[in-house]
Coordinates of N, CA, C and O in Angstrom, one line a residue:
X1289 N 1.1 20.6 -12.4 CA 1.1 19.6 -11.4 C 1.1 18.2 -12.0 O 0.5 17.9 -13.0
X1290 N 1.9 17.4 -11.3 CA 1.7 15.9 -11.8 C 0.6 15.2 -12.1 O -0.1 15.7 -11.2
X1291 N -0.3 14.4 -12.7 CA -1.3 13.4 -12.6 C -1.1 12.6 -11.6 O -0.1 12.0 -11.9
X1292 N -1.6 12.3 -10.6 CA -1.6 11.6 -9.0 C -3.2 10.9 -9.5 O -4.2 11.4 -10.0
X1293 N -2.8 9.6 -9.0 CA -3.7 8.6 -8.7 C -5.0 9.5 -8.1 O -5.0 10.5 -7.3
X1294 N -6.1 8.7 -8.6 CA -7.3 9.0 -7.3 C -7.7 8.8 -6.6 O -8.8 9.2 -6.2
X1295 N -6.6 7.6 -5.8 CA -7.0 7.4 -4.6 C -5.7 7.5 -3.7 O -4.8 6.7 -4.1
X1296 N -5.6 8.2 -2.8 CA -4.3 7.7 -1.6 C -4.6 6.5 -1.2 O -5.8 6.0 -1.2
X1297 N -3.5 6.0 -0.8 CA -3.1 4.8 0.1 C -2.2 4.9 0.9 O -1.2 5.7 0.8
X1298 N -2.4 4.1 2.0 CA -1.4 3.8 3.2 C -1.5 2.4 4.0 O -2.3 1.8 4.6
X1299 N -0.2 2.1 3.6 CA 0.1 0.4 4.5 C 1.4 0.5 5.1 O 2.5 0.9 4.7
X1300 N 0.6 -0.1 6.9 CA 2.0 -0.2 7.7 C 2.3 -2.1 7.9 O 1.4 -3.0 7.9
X1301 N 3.7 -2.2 7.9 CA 4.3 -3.8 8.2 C 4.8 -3.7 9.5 O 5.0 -2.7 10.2
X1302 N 4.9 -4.8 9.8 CA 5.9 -5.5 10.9 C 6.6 -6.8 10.4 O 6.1 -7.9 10.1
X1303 N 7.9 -6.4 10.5 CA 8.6 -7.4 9.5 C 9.8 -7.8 9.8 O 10.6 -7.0 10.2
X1304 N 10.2 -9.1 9.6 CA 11.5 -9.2 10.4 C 12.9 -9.1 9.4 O 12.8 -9.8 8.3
X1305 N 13.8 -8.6 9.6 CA 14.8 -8.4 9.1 C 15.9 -9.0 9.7 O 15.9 -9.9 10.6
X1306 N 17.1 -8.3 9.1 CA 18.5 -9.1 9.7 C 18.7 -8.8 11.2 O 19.1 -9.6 12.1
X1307 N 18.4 -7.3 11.4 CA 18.5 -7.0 12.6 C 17.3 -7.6 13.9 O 17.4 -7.5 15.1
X1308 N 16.4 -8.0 12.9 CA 15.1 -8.1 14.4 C 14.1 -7.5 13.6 O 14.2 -7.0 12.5
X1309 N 13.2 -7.6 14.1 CA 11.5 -7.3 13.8 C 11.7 -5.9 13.8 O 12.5 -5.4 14.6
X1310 N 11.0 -5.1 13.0 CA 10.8 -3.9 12.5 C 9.3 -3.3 12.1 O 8.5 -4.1 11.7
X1311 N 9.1 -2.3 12.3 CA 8.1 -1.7 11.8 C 8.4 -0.7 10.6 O 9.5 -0.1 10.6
X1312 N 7.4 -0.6 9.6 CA 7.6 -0.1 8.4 C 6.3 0.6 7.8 O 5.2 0.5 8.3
X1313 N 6.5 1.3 6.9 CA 4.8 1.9 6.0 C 5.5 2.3 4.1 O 6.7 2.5 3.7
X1314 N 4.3 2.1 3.4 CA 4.4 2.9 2.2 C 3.4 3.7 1.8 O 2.2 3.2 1.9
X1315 N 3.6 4.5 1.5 CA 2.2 5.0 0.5 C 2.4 5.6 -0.3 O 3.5 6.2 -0.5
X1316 N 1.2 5.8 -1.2 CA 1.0 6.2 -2.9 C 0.0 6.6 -3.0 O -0.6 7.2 -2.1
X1317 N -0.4 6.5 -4.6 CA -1.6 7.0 -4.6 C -1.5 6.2 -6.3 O -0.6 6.0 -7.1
X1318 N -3.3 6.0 -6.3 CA -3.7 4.4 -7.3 C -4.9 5.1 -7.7 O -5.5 5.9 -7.1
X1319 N -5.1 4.5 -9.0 CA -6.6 4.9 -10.0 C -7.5 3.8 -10.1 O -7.6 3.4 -11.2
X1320 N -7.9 3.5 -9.6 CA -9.4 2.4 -9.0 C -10.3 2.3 -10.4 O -10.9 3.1 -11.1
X1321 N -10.0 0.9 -10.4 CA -11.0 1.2 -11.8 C -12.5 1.0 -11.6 O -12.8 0.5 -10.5
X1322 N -13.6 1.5 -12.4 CA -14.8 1.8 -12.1 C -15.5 0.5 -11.4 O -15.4 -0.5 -12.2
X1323 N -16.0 0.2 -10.2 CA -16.5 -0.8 -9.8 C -15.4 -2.2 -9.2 O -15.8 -3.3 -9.0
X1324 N -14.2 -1.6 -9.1 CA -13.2 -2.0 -8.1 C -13.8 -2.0 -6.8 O -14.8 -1.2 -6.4
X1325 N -13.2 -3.2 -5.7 CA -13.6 -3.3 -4.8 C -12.1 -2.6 -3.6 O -10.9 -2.4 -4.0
X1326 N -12.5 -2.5 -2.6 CA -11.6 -2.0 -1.5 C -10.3 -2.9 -1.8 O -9.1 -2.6 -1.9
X1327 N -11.1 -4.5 -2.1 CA -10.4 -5.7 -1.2 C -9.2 -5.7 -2.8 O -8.0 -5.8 -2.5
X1328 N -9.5 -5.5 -4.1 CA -9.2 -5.6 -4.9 C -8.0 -4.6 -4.9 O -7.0 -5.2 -5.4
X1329 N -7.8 -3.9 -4.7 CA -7.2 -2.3 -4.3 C -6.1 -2.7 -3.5 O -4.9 -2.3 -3.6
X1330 N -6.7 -3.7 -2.2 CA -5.6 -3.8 -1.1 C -4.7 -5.1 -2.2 O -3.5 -4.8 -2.5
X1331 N -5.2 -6.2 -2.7 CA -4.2 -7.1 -3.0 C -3.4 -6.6 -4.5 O -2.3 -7.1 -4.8
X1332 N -4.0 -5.9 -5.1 CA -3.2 -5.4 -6.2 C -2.0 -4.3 -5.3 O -0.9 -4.8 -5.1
X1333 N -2.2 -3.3 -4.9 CA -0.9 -2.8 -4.0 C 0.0 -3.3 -3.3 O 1.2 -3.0 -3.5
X1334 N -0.8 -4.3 -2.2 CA 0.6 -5.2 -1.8 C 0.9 -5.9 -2.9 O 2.2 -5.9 -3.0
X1335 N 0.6 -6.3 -3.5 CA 1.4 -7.5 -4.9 C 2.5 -6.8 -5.2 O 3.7 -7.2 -5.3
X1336 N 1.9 -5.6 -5.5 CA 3.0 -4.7 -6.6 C 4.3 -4.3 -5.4 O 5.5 -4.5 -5.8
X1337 N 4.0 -3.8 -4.0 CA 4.9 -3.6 -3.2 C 5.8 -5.1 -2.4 O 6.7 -5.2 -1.6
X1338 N 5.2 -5.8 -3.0 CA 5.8 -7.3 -2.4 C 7.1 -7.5 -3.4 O 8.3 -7.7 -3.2
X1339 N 6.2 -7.4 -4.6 CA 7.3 -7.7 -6.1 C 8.5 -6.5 -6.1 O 9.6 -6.8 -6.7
X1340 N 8.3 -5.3 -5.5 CA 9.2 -4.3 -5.5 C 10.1 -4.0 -4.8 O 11.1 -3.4 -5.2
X1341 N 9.6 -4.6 -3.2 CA 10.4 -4.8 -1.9 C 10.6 -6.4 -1.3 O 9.8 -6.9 -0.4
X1342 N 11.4 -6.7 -1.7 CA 11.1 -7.8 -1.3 C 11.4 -8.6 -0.2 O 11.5 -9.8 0.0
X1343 N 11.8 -7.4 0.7 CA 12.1 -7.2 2.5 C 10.6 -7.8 3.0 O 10.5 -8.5 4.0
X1344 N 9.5 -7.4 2.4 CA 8.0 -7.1 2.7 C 7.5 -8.7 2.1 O 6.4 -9.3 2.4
X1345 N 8.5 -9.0 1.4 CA 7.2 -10.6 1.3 C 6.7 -11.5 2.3 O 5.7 -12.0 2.1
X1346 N 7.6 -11.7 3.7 CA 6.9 -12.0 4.3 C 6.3 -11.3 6.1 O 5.9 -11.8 7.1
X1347 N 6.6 -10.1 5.7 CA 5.7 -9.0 6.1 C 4.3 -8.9 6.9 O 3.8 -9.8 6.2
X1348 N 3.2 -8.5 7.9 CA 2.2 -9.0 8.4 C 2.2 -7.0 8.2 O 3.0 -6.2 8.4
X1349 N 0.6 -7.1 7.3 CA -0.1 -5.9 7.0 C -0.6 -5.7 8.3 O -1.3 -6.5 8.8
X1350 N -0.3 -4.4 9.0 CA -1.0 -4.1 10.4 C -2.0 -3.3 10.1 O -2.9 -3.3 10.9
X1351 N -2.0 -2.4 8.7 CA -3.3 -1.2 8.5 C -2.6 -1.1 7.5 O -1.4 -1.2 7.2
X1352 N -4.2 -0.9 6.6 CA -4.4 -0.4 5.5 C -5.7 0.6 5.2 O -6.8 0.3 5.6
X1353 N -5.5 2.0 4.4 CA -6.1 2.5 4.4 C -6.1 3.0 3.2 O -5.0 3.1 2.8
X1354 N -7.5 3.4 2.2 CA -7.6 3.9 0.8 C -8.9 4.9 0.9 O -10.1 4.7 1.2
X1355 N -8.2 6.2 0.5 CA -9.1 7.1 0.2 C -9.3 7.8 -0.9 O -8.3 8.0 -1.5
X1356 N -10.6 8.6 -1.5 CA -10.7 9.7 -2.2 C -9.0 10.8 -2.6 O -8.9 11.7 -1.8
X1357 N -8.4 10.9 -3.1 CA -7.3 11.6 -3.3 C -7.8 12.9 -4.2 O -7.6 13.2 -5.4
X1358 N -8.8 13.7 -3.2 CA -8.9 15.1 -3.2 C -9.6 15.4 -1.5 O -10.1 14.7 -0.7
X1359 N -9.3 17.2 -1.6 CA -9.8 17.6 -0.4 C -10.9 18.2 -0.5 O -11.5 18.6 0.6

């Protein structure tokens, strides 16, 4: 099995494009370094999905969610 981050993530957008406003999501999964904070977690992921998509830079985060990545 792959090495997968230890934490899932999920973020939805609303974002306007060529056609009109849109709704959108990504998710992953991210390795939290020891004594990381939630908030730290959310601006390092959007950074990196901002710099990658750049449909999303000016984007409005409707939900964000980060959890444990085991069951």
């Amino acid at each position: 099995m792959t090495k997968q981050g230890d934490h899932f993530w999920f973020m939805s957008f609303v974002a306007n494009g060529p056609r009109g406003t849109y709704a959108t999501h990504r998710t992953g999964c991210f390795d939290i370094a020891q004594g990381a904070t939630r908030q730290a977690a959310f601006v390092e992921i959007l950074t990196s999905l901002r710099q990658q998509n750049p449909d999303l830079a000016d984007a409005t985060v409707t939900a964000f969610d980060i959890q444990p990545n085991k069951l």
